[in-house]
mmCIF file of N, CA and C in Angstrom:
data_model
loop_
_atom_site.group_PDB
_atom_site.id
_atom_site.type_symbol
_atom_site.label_atom_id
_atom_site.label_comp_id
_atom_site.label_asym_id
_atom_site.label_seq_id
_atom_site.Cartn_x
_atom_site.Cartn_y
_atom_site.Cartn_z
ATOM 1 N N MET A 1 34.537 3.380 -4.198
ATOM 2 C CA MET A 1 33.575 1.707 -3.977
ATOM 3 C C MET A 1 33.657 2.971 -2.309
ATOM 4 N N GLN A 2 32.100 3.496 -1.417
ATOM 5 C CA GLN A 2 32.359 3.691 -0.252
ATOM 6 C C GLN A 2 31.998 2.763 1.288
ATOM 7 N N ILE A 3 32.574 2.280 2.051
ATOM 8 C CA ILE A 3 31.666 1.093 2.186
ATOM 9 C C ILE A 3 32.025 1.656 4.262
ATOM 10 N N ILE A 4 30.929 1.683 4.647
ATOM 11 C CA ILE A 4 30.938 3.403 5.332
ATOM 12 C C ILE A 4 30.533 2.273 7.344
ATOM 13 N N VAL A 5 31.823 2.536 8.383
ATOM 14 C CA VAL A 5 31.373 1.270 9.551
ATOM 15 C C VAL A 5 30.670 1.616 10.310
ATOM 16 N N GLN A 6 29.728 0.888 10.999
ATOM 17 C CA GLN A 6 29.130 1.194 11.663
ATOM 18 C C GLN A 6 29.373 1.104 13.251
ATOM 19 N N PRO A 7 28.690 1.964 13.539
ATOM 20 C CA PRO A 7 29.249 1.965 15.665
ATOM 21 C C PRO A 7 28.970 0.183 15.657
ATOM 22 N N ASP A 8 28.127 -0.287 15.655
ATOM 23 C CA ASP A 8 27.935 -1.458 15.487
ATOM 24 C C ASP A 8 28.350 -2.371 15.206
ATOM 25 N N GLY A 9 29.365 -2.035 13.942
ATOM 26 C CA GLY A 9 30.056 -3.329 13.724
ATOM 27 C C GLY A 9 30.068 -3.420 11.819
ATOM 28 N N SER A 10 28.649 -3.134 11.765
ATOM 29 C CA SER A 10 27.745 -3.864 10.535
ATOM 30 C C SER A 10 28.650 -2.733 9.427
ATOM 31 N N LEU A 11 27.897 -3.378 8.413
ATOM 32 C CA LEU A 11 28.569 -2.006 6.670
ATOM 33 C C LEU A 11 27.620 -1.659 6.311
ATOM 34 N N ARG A 12 28.032 -0.418 5.784
ATOM 35 C CA ARG A 12 27.207 0.332 3.868
ATOM 36 C C ARG A 12 27.659 0.491 3.734
ATOM 37 N N CYS A 13 26.762 0.318 2.520
ATOM 38 C CA CYS A 13 27.232 1.287 1.365
ATOM 39 C C CYS A 13 26.663 0.860 -0.187
ATOM 40 N N LEU A 14 26.947 1.744 -1.011
ATOM 41 C CA LEU A 14 26.192 1.304 -2.513
ATOM 42 C C LEU A 14 25.935 0.361 -3.409
ATOM 43 N N TYR A 15 25.879 -1.122 -3.461
ATOM 44 C CA TYR A 15 25.101 -2.426 -3.520
ATOM 45 C C TYR A 15 26.159 -1.543 -5.157
ATOM 46 N N SER A 16 27.125 -2.549 -5.329
ATOM 47 C CA SER A 16 28.052 -2.783 -6.806
ATOM 48 C C SER A 16 28.795 -3.942 -6.559
ATOM 49 N N GLU A 17 29.378 -4.301 -7.963
ATOM 50 C CA GLU A 17 29.501 -5.981 -8.158
ATOM 51 C C GLU A 17 31.306 -5.507 -8.462
ATOM 52 N N LYS A 18 32.288 -4.255 -8.218
ATOM 53 C CA LYS A 18 32.730 -4.289 -7.829
ATOM 54 C C LYS A 18 33.683 -4.468 -6.693
ATOM 55 N N LEU A 19 32.922 -6.039 -6.276
ATOM 56 C CA LEU A 19 33.768 -5.992 -4.821
ATOM 57 C C LEU A 19 32.920 -6.833 -4.874
ATOM 58 N N ASP A 20 32.935 -7.716 -4.049
ATOM 59 C CA ASP A 20 32.410 -8.851 -3.606
ATOM 60 C C ASP A 20 31.803 -9.011 -2.193
ATOM 61 N N LEU A 21 31.067 -9.003 -2.280
ATOM 62 C CA LEU A 21 30.806 -8.101 -0.577
ATOM 63 C C LEU A 21 30.961 -9.195 0.382
ATOM 64 N N ARG A 22 29.910 -10.891 -0.626
ATOM 65 C CA ARG A 22 30.069 -11.541 0.395
ATOM 66 C C ARG A 22 31.266 -11.959 1.704
ATOM 67 N N CYS A 23 32.247 -11.960 1.013
ATOM 68 C CA CYS A 23 34.036 -11.715 1.831
ATOM 69 C C CYS A 23 33.768 -10.923 2.875
ATOM 70 N N LEU A 24 32.878 -10.459 3.156
ATOM 71 C CA LEU A 24 32.210 -9.257 3.993
ATOM 72 C C LEU A 24 31.366 -9.624 5.477
ATOM 73 N N GLY A 25 30.794 -10.534 5.352
ATOM 74 C CA GLY A 25 30.189 -11.662 5.678
ATOM 75 C C GLY A 25 28.719 -11.896 4.788
ATOM 76 N N GLN A 26 27.813 -11.554 5.898
ATOM 77 C CA GLN A 26 25.766 -11.794 5.488
ATOM 78 C C GLN A 26 25.898 -10.463 5.524
ATOM 79 N N LEU A 27 24.861 -10.814 4.150
ATOM 80 C CA LEU A 27 24.226 -9.399 3.475
ATOM 81 C C LEU A 27 22.833 -9.111 3.595
ATOM 82 N N THR A 28 22.407 -8.124 3.428
ATOM 83 C CA THR A 28 21.076 -7.289 3.546
ATOM 84 C C THR A 28 20.643 -6.379 2.738
ATOM 85 N N ILE A 29 20.419 -7.260 1.825
ATOM 86 C CA ILE A 29 20.664 -5.773 0.461
ATOM 87 C C ILE A 29 19.011 -5.016 0.694
ATOM 88 N N THR A 30 18.575 -3.348 -0.158
ATOM 89 C CA THR A 30 17.829 -3.280 0.455
ATOM 90 C C THR A 30 17.522 -2.601 -0.669
ATOM 91 N N ARG A 31 16.256 -2.235 -1.346
ATOM 92 C CA ARG A 31 16.050 -0.858 -2.680
ATOM 93 C C ARG A 31 16.316 0.155 -1.981
ATOM 94 N N GLY A 32 16.664 0.983 -2.961
ATOM 95 C CA GLY A 32 17.384 2.547 -2.266
ATOM 96 C C GLY A 32 16.549 3.256 -3.165
ATOM 97 N N SER A 33 15.965 3.092 -4.636
ATOM 98 C CA SER A 33 15.503 4.482 -5.347
ATOM 99 C C SER A 33 14.284 2.707 -6.153
ATOM 100 N N HIS A 34 13.881 3.675 -7.090
ATOM 101 C CA HIS A 34 13.149 3.663 -8.311
ATOM 102 C C HIS A 34 13.176 4.224 -9.777
ATOM 103 N N VAL A 35 13.549 3.296 -10.188
ATOM 104 C CA VAL A 35 14.835 3.916 -11.789
ATOM 105 C C VAL A 35 13.287 4.230 -12.807
ATOM 106 N N GLU A 36 12.554 4.812 -12.910
ATOM 107 C CA GLU A 36 11.880 4.794 -13.531
ATOM 108 C C GLU A 36 11.879 5.050 -15.351
ATOM 109 N N PRO A 37 10.659 4.821 -16.109
ATOM 110 C CA PRO A 37 10.688 5.762 -16.866
ATOM 111 C C PRO A 37 9.569 6.964 -16.817
ATOM 112 N N ASN A 38 8.715 7.674 -17.580
ATOM 113 C CA ASN A 38 7.366 8.185 -17.023
ATOM 114 C C ASN A 38 7.085 8.310 -18.528
ATOM 115 N N SER A 39 5.685 8.295 -18.856
ATOM 116 C CA SER A 39 4.548 8.869 -20.059
ATOM 117 C C SER A 39 5.504 9.466 -20.929
ATOM 118 N N ASP A 40 6.417 10.503 -20.858
ATOM 119 C CA ASP A 40 7.076 11.090 -21.700
ATOM 120 C C ASP A 40 7.993 9.958 -22.672
ATOM 121 N N GLY A 41 8.789 9.286 -22.066
ATOM 122 C CA GLY A 41 9.523 9.178 -21.529
ATOM 123 C C GLY A 41 10.908 9.394 -21.666
ATOM 124 N N GLN A 42 11.317 9.836 -20.515
ATOM 125 C CA GLN A 42 12.478 10.352 -19.341
ATOM 126 C C GLN A 42 12.060 9.379 -18.404
ATOM 127 N N TRP A 43 13.254 9.361 -17.559
ATOM 128 C CA TRP A 43 13.993 9.578 -16.515
ATOM 129 C C TRP A 43 13.504 9.489 -15.332
ATOM 130 N N THR A 44 12.915 9.325 -14.011
ATOM 131 C CA THR A 44 13.114 9.205 -12.357
ATOM 132 C C THR A 44 13.326 8.342 -11.779
ATOM 133 N N ALA A 45 14.191 9.212 -10.336
ATOM 134 C CA ALA A 45 14.834 8.189 -9.790
ATOM 135 C C ALA A 45 14.097 9.086 -8.651
ATOM 136 N N ASP A 46 12.537 7.822 -7.809
ATOM 137 C CA ASP A 46 12.148 7.340 -6.635
ATOM 138 C C ASP A 46 12.061 7.069 -5.668
ATOM 139 N N LEU A 47 12.977 8.476 -4.622
ATOM 140 C CA LEU A 47 13.809 8.130 -3.279
ATOM 141 C C LEU A 47 12.637 7.743 -2.674
ATOM 142 N N PHE A 48 11.967 7.298 -1.927
ATOM 143 C CA PHE A 48 10.862 7.498 -1.664
ATOM 144 C C PHE A 48 11.824 5.829 -0.455
ATOM 145 N N PRO A 49 11.969 4.719 -1.273
ATOM 146 C CA PRO A 49 12.481 4.428 -0.847
ATOM 147 C C PRO A 49 12.805 4.218 0.853
ATOM 148 N N VAL A 50 13.792 4.854 1.111
ATOM 149 C CA VAL A 50 15.437 6.248 1.784
ATOM 150 C C VAL A 50 14.844 6.781 1.761
ATOM 151 N N ASN A 51 12.890 7.405 2.409
ATOM 152 C CA ASN A 51 12.082 8.415 2.576
ATOM 153 C C ASN A 51 13.382 10.093 2.170
ATOM 154 N N GLY A 52 13.624 10.281 0.718
ATOM 155 C CA GLY A 52 14.306 10.691 -0.136
ATOM 156 C C GLY A 52 12.875 10.739 -1.063
ATOM 157 N N PRO A 53 13.291 12.034 -2.260
ATOM 158 C CA PRO A 53 12.957 13.294 -3.098
ATOM 159 C C PRO A 53 12.988 12.046 -4.081
ATOM 160 N N MET A 54 11.233 12.606 -5.129
ATOM 161 C CA MET A 54 11.285 12.937 -6.547
ATOM 162 C C MET A 54 12.585 13.006 -6.953
ATOM 163 N N LEU A 55 13.536 12.728 -8.602
ATOM 164 C CA LEU A 55 14.254 13.308 -8.931
ATOM 165 C C LEU A 55 14.118 13.127 -10.198
ATOM 166 N N GLY A 56 14.131 14.614 -11.213
ATOM 167 C CA GLY A 56 14.233 14.444 -12.723
ATOM 168 C C GLY A 56 13.427 14.287 -12.046
ATOM 169 N N PRO A 57 12.608 14.596 -14.402
ATOM 170 C CA PRO A 57 12.410 14.096 -14.914
ATOM 171 C C PRO A 57 13.853 13.746 -15.736
ATOM 172 N N PHE A 58 15.030 12.817 -15.855
ATOM 173 C CA PHE A 58 16.382 12.968 -16.993
ATOM 174 C C PHE A 58 15.707 12.874 -18.577
ATOM 175 N N PRO A 59 16.109 13.043 -19.597
ATOM 176 C CA PRO A 59 16.031 12.394 -20.563
ATOM 177 C C PRO A 59 16.856 11.199 -20.935
ATOM 178 N N ALA A 60 17.193 10.601 -20.033
ATOM 179 C CA ALA A 60 17.982 9.603 -20.081
ATOM 180 C C ALA A 60 18.561 8.758 -18.728
ATOM 181 N N ARG A 61 17.988 7.496 -19.336
ATOM 182 C CA ARG A 61 18.509 6.409 -17.883
ATOM 183 C C ARG A 61 19.930 6.338 -17.024
ATOM 184 N N SER A 62 20.556 6.858 -17.664
ATOM 185 C CA SER A 62 21.582 6.961 -17.325
ATOM 186 C C SER A 62 22.315 8.248 -16.511
ATOM 187 N N GLN A 63 21.422 9.467 -17.000
ATOM 188 C CA GLN A 63 21.618 10.332 -15.708
ATOM 189 C C GLN A 63 20.554 10.123 -14.656
ATOM 190 N N ALA A 64 19.658 9.419 -14.571
ATOM 191 C CA ALA A 64 18.668 9.215 -13.637
ATOM 192 C C ALA A 64 19.475 8.540 -11.947
ATOM 193 N N LEU A 65 19.979 7.535 -13.111
ATOM 194 C CA LEU A 65 21.001 6.324 -12.830
ATOM 195 C C LEU A 65 22.250 7.518 -11.325
ATOM 196 N N ASP A 66 22.693 7.998 -12.238
ATOM 197 C CA ASP A 66 23.870 8.994 -11.848
ATOM 198 C C ASP A 66 22.930 9.630 -10.424
ATOM 199 N N ALA A 67 21.685 10.472 -10.756
ATOM 200 C CA ALA A 67 21.492 11.406 -9.828
ATOM 201 C C ALA A 67 21.086 10.663 -8.723
ATOM 202 N N GLU A 68 20.796 9.036 -9.088
ATOM 203 C CA GLU A 68 20.118 8.933 -7.083
ATOM 204 C C GLU A 68 21.407 7.794 -7.148
ATOM 205 N N ARG A 69 22.677 7.569 -7.890
ATOM 206 C CA ARG A 69 24.233 6.769 -6.731
ATOM 207 C C ARG A 69 24.501 8.722 -6.054
ATOM 208 N N GLU A 70 24.423 9.889 -6.718
ATOM 209 C CA GLU A 70 24.653 10.811 -5.814
ATOM 210 C C GLU A 70 24.560 11.558 -4.921
ATOM 211 N N TRP A 71 22.793 11.007 -5.117
ATOM 212 C CA TRP A 71 21.179 11.262 -3.277
ATOM 213 C C TRP A 71 21.635 10.434 -3.202
ATOM 214 N N LEU A 72 22.144 9.115 -2.908
ATOM 215 C CA LEU A 72 21.912 8.832 -1.921
ATOM 216 C C LEU A 72 23.370 8.065 -1.164
ATOM 217 N N GLU A 73 25.123 8.431 -2.047
ATOM 218 C CA GLU A 73 25.848 9.229 -1.505
ATOM 219 C C GLU A 73 26.299 9.930 -0.094
ATOM 220 N N GLN A 74 25.283 11.270 -0.906
ATOM 221 C CA GLN A 74 25.582 12.504 -0.106
ATOM 222 C C GLN A 74 24.595 12.792 1.298
ATOM 223 N N HIS A 75 23.014 12.181 0.914
ATOM 224 C CA HIS A 75 22.544 11.358 1.825
ATOM 225 C C HIS A 75 21.615 10.579 2.603
ATOM 226 N N TRP A 76 21.598 9.941 2.124
ATOM 227 C CA TRP A 76 21.702 8.569 2.878
ATOM 228 C C TRP A 76 22.462 7.641 3.289
ATOM 229 N N LEU A 77 24.269 7.247 2.576
ATOM 230 C CA LEU A 77 25.136 6.282 3.166
ATOM 231 C C LEU A 77 25.359 6.858 4.196
ATOM 232 N N THR A 78 25.646 7.833 4.525
ATOM 233 C CA THR A 78 27.258 8.789 5.413
ATOM 234 C C THR A 78 25.600 9.558 6.510
ATOM 235 N N SER A 79 24.659 9.613 5.822
ATOM 236 C CA SER A 79 23.478 9.649 7.782
ATOM 237 C C SER A 79 23.113 9.655 8.084
ATOM 238 N N HIS A 80 23.983 8.138 8.800
ATOM 239 C CA HIS A 80 22.985 7.296 9.666
ATOM 240 C C HIS A 80 24.704 6.213 10.463
#
């Protein structure tokens, strides 16, 4: 899990239950994307909430979730 410390002291990360983030202070959790099935039964990751692209389609939900995480780590997490 990557946790980025911002210049103002706030923290930024992709939410995970691997670490109880409440021990770091008050949380603000916002949606990074929408991972949903399409009409063909494939999966997409729509990163619109963070001004990102639509990823996919993928045959499995786990593939869409992996692509979502990778995109967020590369383009959102460290870019702010």
